[in-house]
Short mmCIF file of C-alpha atoms in Angstrom, two decimals:
data_model
loop_
_atom_site.label_atom_id
_atom_site.label_comp_id
_atom_site.label_asym_id
_atom_site.label_seq_id
_atom_site.Cartn_x
_atom_site.Cartn_y
_atom_site.Cartn_z
CA UNK A 1 -1.16 23.37 -5.71
CA UNK A 2 -3.23 21.68 -3.66
CA UNK A 3 -3.25 22.38 0.49
CA UNK A 4 -2.60 19.33 2.56
CA UNK A 5 -2.39 18.30 5.92
CA UNK A 6 -0.23 19.70 7.90
CA UNK A 7 2.15 16.36 8.28
CA UNK A 8 2.56 14.13 6.13
CA UNK A 9 3.20 10.61 6.91
CA UNK A 10 5.89 8.19 5.56
CA UNK A 11 5.86 4.60 5.72
CA UNK A 12 6.23 0.98 4.24
CA UNK A 13 4.26 -0.86 1.99
CA UNK A 14 5.21 -4.40 1.01
CA UNK A 15 4.23 -7.51 -1.00
CA UNK A 16 6.50 -10.13 1.52
CA UNK A 17 8.50 -10.83 -1.67
CA UNK A 18 9.89 -14.74 -1.83
CA UNK A 19 11.53 -14.48 -5.40
CA UNK A 20 14.63 -16.50 -6.61
CA UNK A 21 18.41 -14.12 -5.02
CA UNK A 22 19.71 -13.20 -7.93
CA UNK A 23 22.46 -13.87 -6.78
CA UNK A 24 22.38 -17.51 -5.89
CA UNK A 25 19.34 -18.84 -7.07
CA UNK A 26 17.97 -19.49 -3.38
CA UNK A 27 14.14 -19.22 -2.82
CA UNK A 28 13.35 -17.91 0.84
CA UNK A 29 10.52 -20.16 2.18
CA UNK A 30 7.67 -18.13 2.48
CA UNK A 31 7.82 -19.00 6.71
CA UNK A 32 11.05 -17.05 6.76
CA UNK A 33 9.51 -14.24 4.47
CA UNK A 34 6.58 -13.86 7.47
CA UNK A 35 9.10 -13.77 10.48
CA UNK A 36 11.13 -11.37 8.67
CA UNK A 37 8.17 -9.53 8.38
CA UNK A 38 7.30 -9.34 12.11
CA UNK A 39 11.09 -7.75 12.43
CA UNK A 40 10.11 -5.12 9.86
CA UNK A 41 7.40 -3.46 11.45
CA UNK A 42 8.74 -3.60 14.74
CA UNK A 43 11.77 -1.35 13.51
CA UNK A 44 9.76 0.61 11.49
CA UNK A 45 7.98 1.06 14.52
CA UNK A 46 10.95 1.57 17.16
CA UNK A 47 12.67 4.14 14.13
CA UNK A 48 9.55 6.29 14.40
CA UNK A 49 7.88 5.65 10.69
CA UNK A 50 3.72 6.41 10.36
CA UNK A 51 2.61 2.61 8.71
CA UNK A 52 3.18 -0.75 7.68
CA UNK A 53 0.93 -2.23 4.99
CA UNK A 54 1.26 -5.60 3.39
CA UNK A 55 -0.43 -6.29 -0.13
CA UNK A 56 -2.54 -9.65 -0.46
CA UNK A 57 -1.31 -11.85 -3.16
CA UNK A 58 -1.78 -15.85 -3.52
CA UNK A 59 1.10 -16.70 -5.85
CA UNK A 60 4.39 -18.75 -5.32
CA UNK A 61 6.06 -16.15 -4.66
CA UNK A 62 4.33 -14.40 -2.15
CA UNK A 63 3.81 -15.26 1.03
CA UNK A 64 1.83 -12.11 1.82
CA UNK A 65 -2.00 -14.48 1.26
CA UNK A 66 -3.88 -13.16 4.85
CA UNK A 67 -1.81 -9.24 5.83
CA UNK A 68 -4.09 -9.06 8.90
CA UNK A 69 -3.15 -11.98 10.39
CA UNK A 70 0.50 -10.86 10.13
CA UNK A 71 0.42 -7.42 11.37
CA UNK A 72 -1.50 -8.91 13.42
CA UNK A 73 1.71 -10.73 15.20
CA UNK A 74 3.54 -7.46 15.29
CA UNK A 75 0.86 -5.69 16.72
CA UNK A 76 2.28 -6.64 20.69
CA UNK A 77 5.36 -6.02 19.79
CA UNK A 78 4.57 -1.99 18.28
CA UNK A 79 2.97 1.37 19.94
CA UNK A 80 2.53 3.65 17.92
CA UNK A 81 2.32 2.14 13.84
CA UNK A 82 -0.81 1.86 11.94
CA UNK A 83 -1.27 -1.41 10.20
CA UNK A 84 -2.51 -1.69 6.67
CA UNK A 85 -3.78 -4.10 4.31
CA UNK A 86 -2.04 -3.11 0.96
CA UNK A 87 -4.12 -3.97 -0.89
CA UNK A 88 -6.41 -5.96 0.47
CA UNK A 89 -8.32 -7.83 -2.61
CA UNK A 90 -11.99 -7.38 -1.82
CA UNK A 91 -13.16 -8.19 -5.01
CA UNK A 92 -12.87 -12.00 -4.04
CA UNK A 93 -12.82 -11.95 -0.18
CA UNK A 94 -15.98 -11.56 1.64
CA UNK A 95 -16.37 -8.48 3.32
CA UNK A 96 -17.86 -9.95 6.71
CA UNK A 97 -14.72 -11.82 7.38
CA UNK A 98 -12.30 -8.24 6.46
CA UNK A 99 -13.90 -6.29 8.56
CA UNK A 100 -13.94 -9.02 11.55
CA UNK A 101 -9.97 -9.40 10.57
CA UNK A 102 -9.17 -6.45 10.66
CA UNK A 103 -11.84 -5.31 13.94
CA UNK A 104 -9.74 -8.11 15.66
CA UNK A 105 -6.10 -6.13 14.31
CA UNK A 106 -7.80 -2.84 16.09
CA UNK A 107 -8.67 -4.18 18.65
CA UNK A 108 -5.06 -6.21 19.31
CA UNK A 109 -3.55 -3.47 18.11
CA UNK A 110 -5.72 -0.52 20.37
CA UNK A 111 -7.05 1.17 17.48
CA UNK A 112 -4.22 1.43 14.33
CA UNK A 113 -5.58 -0.87 12.42
CA UNK A 114 -6.86 0.20 8.88
CA UNK A 115 -7.80 -1.18 5.70
CA UNK A 116 -7.27 -0.63 2.33
CA UNK A 117 -9.50 -2.07 0.14
CA UNK A 118 -8.72 -2.39 -3.76
CA UNK A 119 -9.59 -4.16 -6.91
CA UNK A 120 -5.81 -6.22 -6.67
CA UNK A 121 -3.08 -6.01 -10.12
CA UNK A 122 -3.32 -10.13 -10.32
CA UNK A 123 -6.37 -12.56 -10.67
CA UNK A 124 -5.48 -15.45 -9.32
CA UNK A 125 -7.72 -14.83 -6.09
CA UNK A 126 -10.61 -14.52 -8.83
CA UNK A 127 -10.62 -18.53 -9.93
CA UNK A 128 -8.77 -19.43 -6.22
CA UNK A 129 -11.57 -18.60 -4.54
CA UNK A 130 -14.29 -19.39 -7.76
CA UNK A 131 -15.37 -15.93 -8.72
CA UNK A 132 -15.67 -14.92 -12.31
CA UNK A 133 -13.57 -12.23 -13.76
CA UNK A 134 -16.82 -11.31 -16.17
CA UNK A 135 -18.35 -9.89 -12.15
CA UNK A 136 -14.55 -7.92 -12.17
CA UNK A 137 -16.15 -4.27 -11.17
CA UNK A 138 -19.55 -5.25 -9.93
CA UNK A 139 -18.07 -7.37 -7.12
CA UNK A 140 -15.83 -4.82 -6.12
CA UNK A 141 -19.10 -2.71 -5.85
CA UNK A 142 -20.87 -4.96 -4.08
CA UNK A 143 -19.01 -6.34 -1.58
CA UNK A 144 -17.40 -2.34 -1.06
CA UNK A 145 -20.73 -1.29 -0.30
CA UNK A 146 -21.42 -4.01 2.42
CA UNK A 147 -18.24 -3.10 4.02
CA UNK A 148 -19.14 0.19 4.53
CA UNK A 149 -22.38 -0.81 5.92
CA UNK A 150 -20.92 -3.15 8.33
CA UNK A 151 -18.12 -0.43 10.13
CA UNK A 152 -21.53 1.83 9.92
CA UNK A 153 -23.76 0.03 12.04
CA UNK A 154 -23.41 -3.32 14.35
CA UNK A 155 -26.76 -4.51 13.24
CA UNK A 156 -26.63 -5.03 9.35
CA UNK A 157 -29.76 -5.42 6.20
CA UNK A 158 -28.31 -5.51 3.45
CA UNK A 159 -29.00 -7.80 -0.29
CA UNK A 160 -27.30 -7.89 -3.12
CA UNK A 161 -26.30 -9.86 -6.56
CA UNK A 162 -23.93 -12.39 -5.24
CA UNK A 163 -23.24 -12.59 -2.29
CA UNK A 164 -26.05 -14.35 -0.01
CA UNK A 165 -27.95 -11.56 2.05
CA UNK A 166 -27.71 -10.65 5.49
CA UNK A 167 -31.02 -9.78 7.80
CA UNK A 168 -30.28 -7.96 10.73
CA UNK A 169 -27.64 -10.04 12.14
CA UNK A 170 -24.53 -8.40 14.13
CA UNK A 171 -21.08 -8.76 13.06
CA UNK A 172 -18.26 -9.07 15.71
CA UNK A 173 -15.82 -7.37 17.32
CA UNK A 174 -16.38 -3.93 16.54
CA UNK A 175 -13.45 -2.01 16.10
CA UNK A 176 -11.89 0.19 18.56
CA UNK A 177 -11.61 3.13 16.02
CA UNK A 178 -15.17 4.42 14.62
CA UNK A 179 -15.13 4.01 12.06
CA UNK A 180 -12.64 1.76 11.28
CA UNK A 181 -10.09 3.27 7.95
CA UNK A 182 -11.30 2.08 5.12
CA UNK A 183 -9.04 3.18 1.71
CA UNK A 184 -9.50 2.97 -1.32
CA UNK A 185 -5.95 1.70 -3.77
CA UNK A 186 -5.74 2.32 -7.19
CA UNK A 187 -2.87 1.56 -10.31
CA UNK A 188 -4.62 5.09 -11.78
CA UNK A 189 -7.77 4.98 -12.56
CA UNK A 190 -10.26 7.97 -13.21
CA UNK A 191 -13.82 5.88 -11.90
CA UNK A 192 -12.09 4.88 -8.86
CA UNK A 193 -10.91 8.58 -8.41
CA UNK A 194 -14.51 9.24 -8.09
CA UNK A 195 -15.64 6.25 -6.07
CA UNK A 196 -13.09 7.17 -3.90
CA UNK A 197 -14.03 11.12 -3.83
CA UNK A 198 -17.56 10.56 -3.89
CA UNK A 199 -18.08 8.25 -0.78
CA UNK A 200 -15.34 10.86 1.50
CA UNK A 201 -12.91 7.86 1.38
CA UNK A 202 -9.43 8.29 1.06
CA UNK A 203 -7.84 6.87 -1.60
CA UNK A 204 -3.99 5.67 -1.95
CA UNK A 205 -2.54 5.51 -5.88
CA UNK A 206 -0.58 3.28 -7.25
CA UNK A 207 2.47 4.78 -9.02
CA UNK A 208 4.85 2.32 -10.10
CA UNK A 209 5.83 3.94 -13.97
CA UNK A 210 6.06 7.71 -15.60
CA UNK A 211 6.23 10.95 -13.42
CA UNK A 212 4.08 11.44 -10.04
CA UNK A 213 3.27 14.61 -11.32
CA UNK A 214 0.60 12.72 -13.55
CA UNK A 215 -1.71 11.92 -11.25
CA UNK A 216 -2.31 15.20 -10.10
CA UNK A 217 -5.37 15.30 -13.26
CA UNK A 218 -6.53 11.90 -11.00
CA UNK A 219 -5.98 13.45 -7.57
CA UNK A 220 -8.38 16.95 -9.26
CA UNK A 221 -11.20 14.52 -10.49
CA UNK A 222 -11.09 12.65 -6.46
CA UNK A 223 -11.30 16.13 -4.45
CA UNK A 224 -13.83 17.55 -7.45
CA UNK A 225 -15.81 14.04 -5.99
CA UNK A 226 -15.43 14.81 -3.18
CA UNK A 227 -16.79 18.08 -3.18
CA UNK A 228 -19.76 17.62 -5.22
CA UNK A 229 -21.15 14.70 -2.77
CA UNK A 230 -20.58 17.14 0.63
CA UNK A 231 -17.49 16.12 1.52
CA UNK A 232 -15.18 18.68 3.99
CA UNK A 233 -12.06 18.68 1.00
CA UNK A 234 -9.39 19.82 3.69
CA UNK A 235 -10.31 16.70 5.49
CA UNK A 236 -9.40 14.12 2.60
CA UNK A 237 -6.37 11.98 2.88
CA UNK A 238 -4.75 10.97 -0.14
CA UNK A 239 -1.54 8.40 -0.19
CA UNK A 240 0.93 7.21 -2.90
CA UNK A 241 2.97 3.59 -2.63
CA UNK A 242 5.96 3.70 -5.33
CA UNK A 243 9.76 1.23 -5.46
CA UNK A 244 12.37 2.21 -3.86
CA UNK A 245 15.30 2.09 -1.19
CA UNK A 246 17.09 4.34 0.89
CA UNK A 247 21.29 3.72 1.22
CA UNK A 248 24.07 5.34 2.85
CA UNK A 249 24.94 6.64 -0.73
CA UNK A 250 22.71 6.90 -3.54
CA UNK A 251 24.92 4.51 -6.07
CA UNK A 252 24.97 2.13 -3.51
CA UNK A 253 21.12 2.10 -3.08
CA UNK A 254 20.84 1.41 -7.01
CA UNK A 255 22.89 -1.35 -7.40
CA UNK A 256 22.00 -2.77 -4.31
CA UNK A 257 17.91 -2.59 -5.21
CA UNK A 258 18.40 -2.91 -9.38
CA UNK A 259 19.03 -7.06 -9.42
CA UNK A 260 16.05 -8.00 -7.54
CA UNK A 261 13.92 -5.57 -8.61
CA UNK A 262 15.16 -6.71 -12.35
CA UNK A 263 14.27 -10.31 -11.69
CA UNK A 264 10.85 -9.70 -10.76
CA UNK A 265 10.14 -6.72 -13.13
CA UNK A 266 10.88 -9.74 -15.86
CA UNK A 267 8.91 -11.97 -14.12
CA UNK A 268 5.79 -9.89 -14.12
CA UNK A 269 6.44 -8.90 -17.75
CA UNK A 270 7.00 -12.00 -19.06
CA UNK A 271 3.37 -12.46 -18.10
CA UNK A 272 1.56 -9.03 -19.15
CA UNK A 273 3.85 -9.14 -22.59
CA UNK A 274 6.53 -6.14 -21.64
CA UNK A 275 10.01 -5.86 -22.92
CA UNK A 276 13.28 -6.75 -20.70
CA UNK A 277 13.00 -4.48 -18.23
CA UNK A 278 17.09 -2.37 -18.89
CA UNK A 279 19.39 -0.58 -16.02
CA UNK A 280 18.72 2.52 -18.12
CA UNK A 281 15.02 2.06 -17.50
CA UNK A 282 16.01 1.59 -13.93
CA UNK A 283 17.85 4.85 -13.62
CA UNK A 284 15.64 6.78 -15.47
CA UNK A 285 13.17 6.03 -13.37
CA UNK A 286 15.18 6.86 -10.39
CA UNK A 287 15.85 10.57 -12.08
CA UNK A 288 14.40 13.23 -9.65
CA UNK A 289 11.63 13.72 -11.67
CA UNK A 290 10.66 9.85 -12.51
CA UNK A 291 8.94 6.84 -10.04
CA UNK A 292 11.59 4.75 -8.27
CA UNK A 293 12.50 6.70 -4.74
CA UNK A 294 16.33 4.90 -4.87
CA UNK A 295 19.12 6.67 -3.34
CA UNK A 296 20.57 8.28 -0.37
CA UNK A 297 18.46 9.74 2.38
CA UNK A 298 19.01 12.87 0.97
CA UNK A 299 17.76 12.34 -2.24
CA UNK A 300 14.81 10.37 -1.13
CA UNK A 301 13.73 12.82 0.57
CA UNK A 302 13.77 15.87 -2.10
CA UNK A 303 11.68 13.16 -4.09
CA UNK A 304 9.28 12.73 -1.37
CA UNK A 305 9.21 16.68 -0.56
CA UNK A 306 8.59 17.02 -4.22
CA UNK A 307 5.48 14.13 -4.79
CA UNK A 308 3.60 16.37 -1.91
CA UNK A 309 3.94 19.85 -3.48
CA UNK A 310 3.29 18.68 -7.15
CA UNK A 311 -0.03 15.88 -5.57
CA UNK A 312 -0.37 17.06 -1.70
CA UNK A 313 -0.43 14.16 -0.50
CA UNK A 314 -0.63 12.95 3.02
CA UNK A 315 0.90 9.60 3.33
CA UNK A 316 3.96 7.95 1.57
CA UNK A 317 4.36 3.88 1.02
CA UNK A 318 8.23 2.92 0.50
CA UNK A 319 7.85 -0.07 -1.23
CA UNK A 320 11.61 -1.68 -0.30
CA UNK A 321 11.73 -4.99 -2.22
CA UNK A 322 9.87 -5.41 -5.14
CA UNK A 323 12.04 -8.82 -5.31
CA UNK A 324 14.12 -10.71 -2.85
CA UNK A 325 17.38 -8.73 -1.16
CA UNK A 326 19.17 -9.01 1.95
CA UNK A 327 16.65 -8.40 5.36
CA UNK A 328 19.71 -6.89 6.94
CA UNK A 329 20.12 -4.73 3.57
CA UNK A 330 15.80 -4.10 4.02
CA UNK A 331 15.67 -3.30 7.46
CA UNK A 332 18.73 -0.79 7.16
CA UNK A 333 16.94 0.85 3.99
CA UNK A 334 14.00 0.62 6.83
CA UNK A 335 15.64 2.96 9.48
CA UNK A 336 17.04 5.04 6.95
CA UNK A 337 14.06 5.96 6.30
CA UNK A 338 12.44 6.77 9.94
CA UNK A 339 15.64 7.80 11.11
CA UNK A 340 17.35 9.97 8.27
CA UNK A 341 14.90 10.69 5.48
CA UNK A 342 11.42 11.22 7.47
CA UNK A 343 13.11 13.79 9.54
CA UNK A 344 14.65 15.63 7.09
CA UNK A 345 10.43 15.67 5.03
CA UNK A 346 9.04 16.91 7.62
CA UNK A 347 11.64 19.74 8.78
CA UNK A 348 11.66 20.70 4.75
CA UNK A 349 8.03 20.84 4.81
CA UNK A 350 7.31 23.11 7.51
CA UNK A 351 8.88 25.50 6.05
CA UNK A 352 5.92 25.29 3.27
CA UNK A 353 3.52 25.71 5.62
#
């Protein structure tokens, strides 16, 4: 059993989906989805959620190619909520520009920006920006090294194998937070868990299938690597990101969330050779020990508390819209997460401390 922090953060993650509406077949414009995202962030802040994250993708069915820009649009309209990428595809980006974008966001939000760095679940950014998939791992390692060097020092001297060297040059603006938070995001790679632990960085696990409790060995690997590197294990932060939806009742939540989820999962499934996504698979995944957090506030809270007990997570991201859903339903789910689910979770966890 892990010993988590006293308080657990709860928030929203999204890829800014613009998939066809499962009922009408209409496709929302990227511009409309971006505006909706700002409304979601403002509401999430108003109902007391802790964090909102936007994933970077370079596909027609997602609008989130520039998370920092969208988050910056909401920075001046919010007061408390933390604003993060989820994830920044660091392998195919320039660490200097990544730092500059998020340090700018940090200034606009007065110290609420974060970077969640990962290799991404899709590969479209590699040909788009002229990188080879043969360098997939090496690019990430080098770019992470440079990003951490930039956040550690105003003047940077660095040399790698892919990007031009930097010789004692300044990178600006500097972040309000020192250091600017950088998380490592992973879909379940042991190597990524060890890397994050060795560096003493917070880690985020994407748990979108199977049973979340099966990630316990990865959490242990992470903590063991941190301990070996001399980091204070009690201060480590662990997040998870899972698909889900909160409704007035569990049946309503399931019936609203399944159709768009099925559409999007089948699109990705055809690309990756998965079998068709069925209602029975969906219903199994939303059981108490499954990876889908779909239900009424009490049930979703119960699942989050179980996740905390099994993995010791300090932050939970609910990825609300896997496919396109009516904006009013997404806003209502965010409201319920902040006003109903989070208070239940905090109350139950207070009993365990």
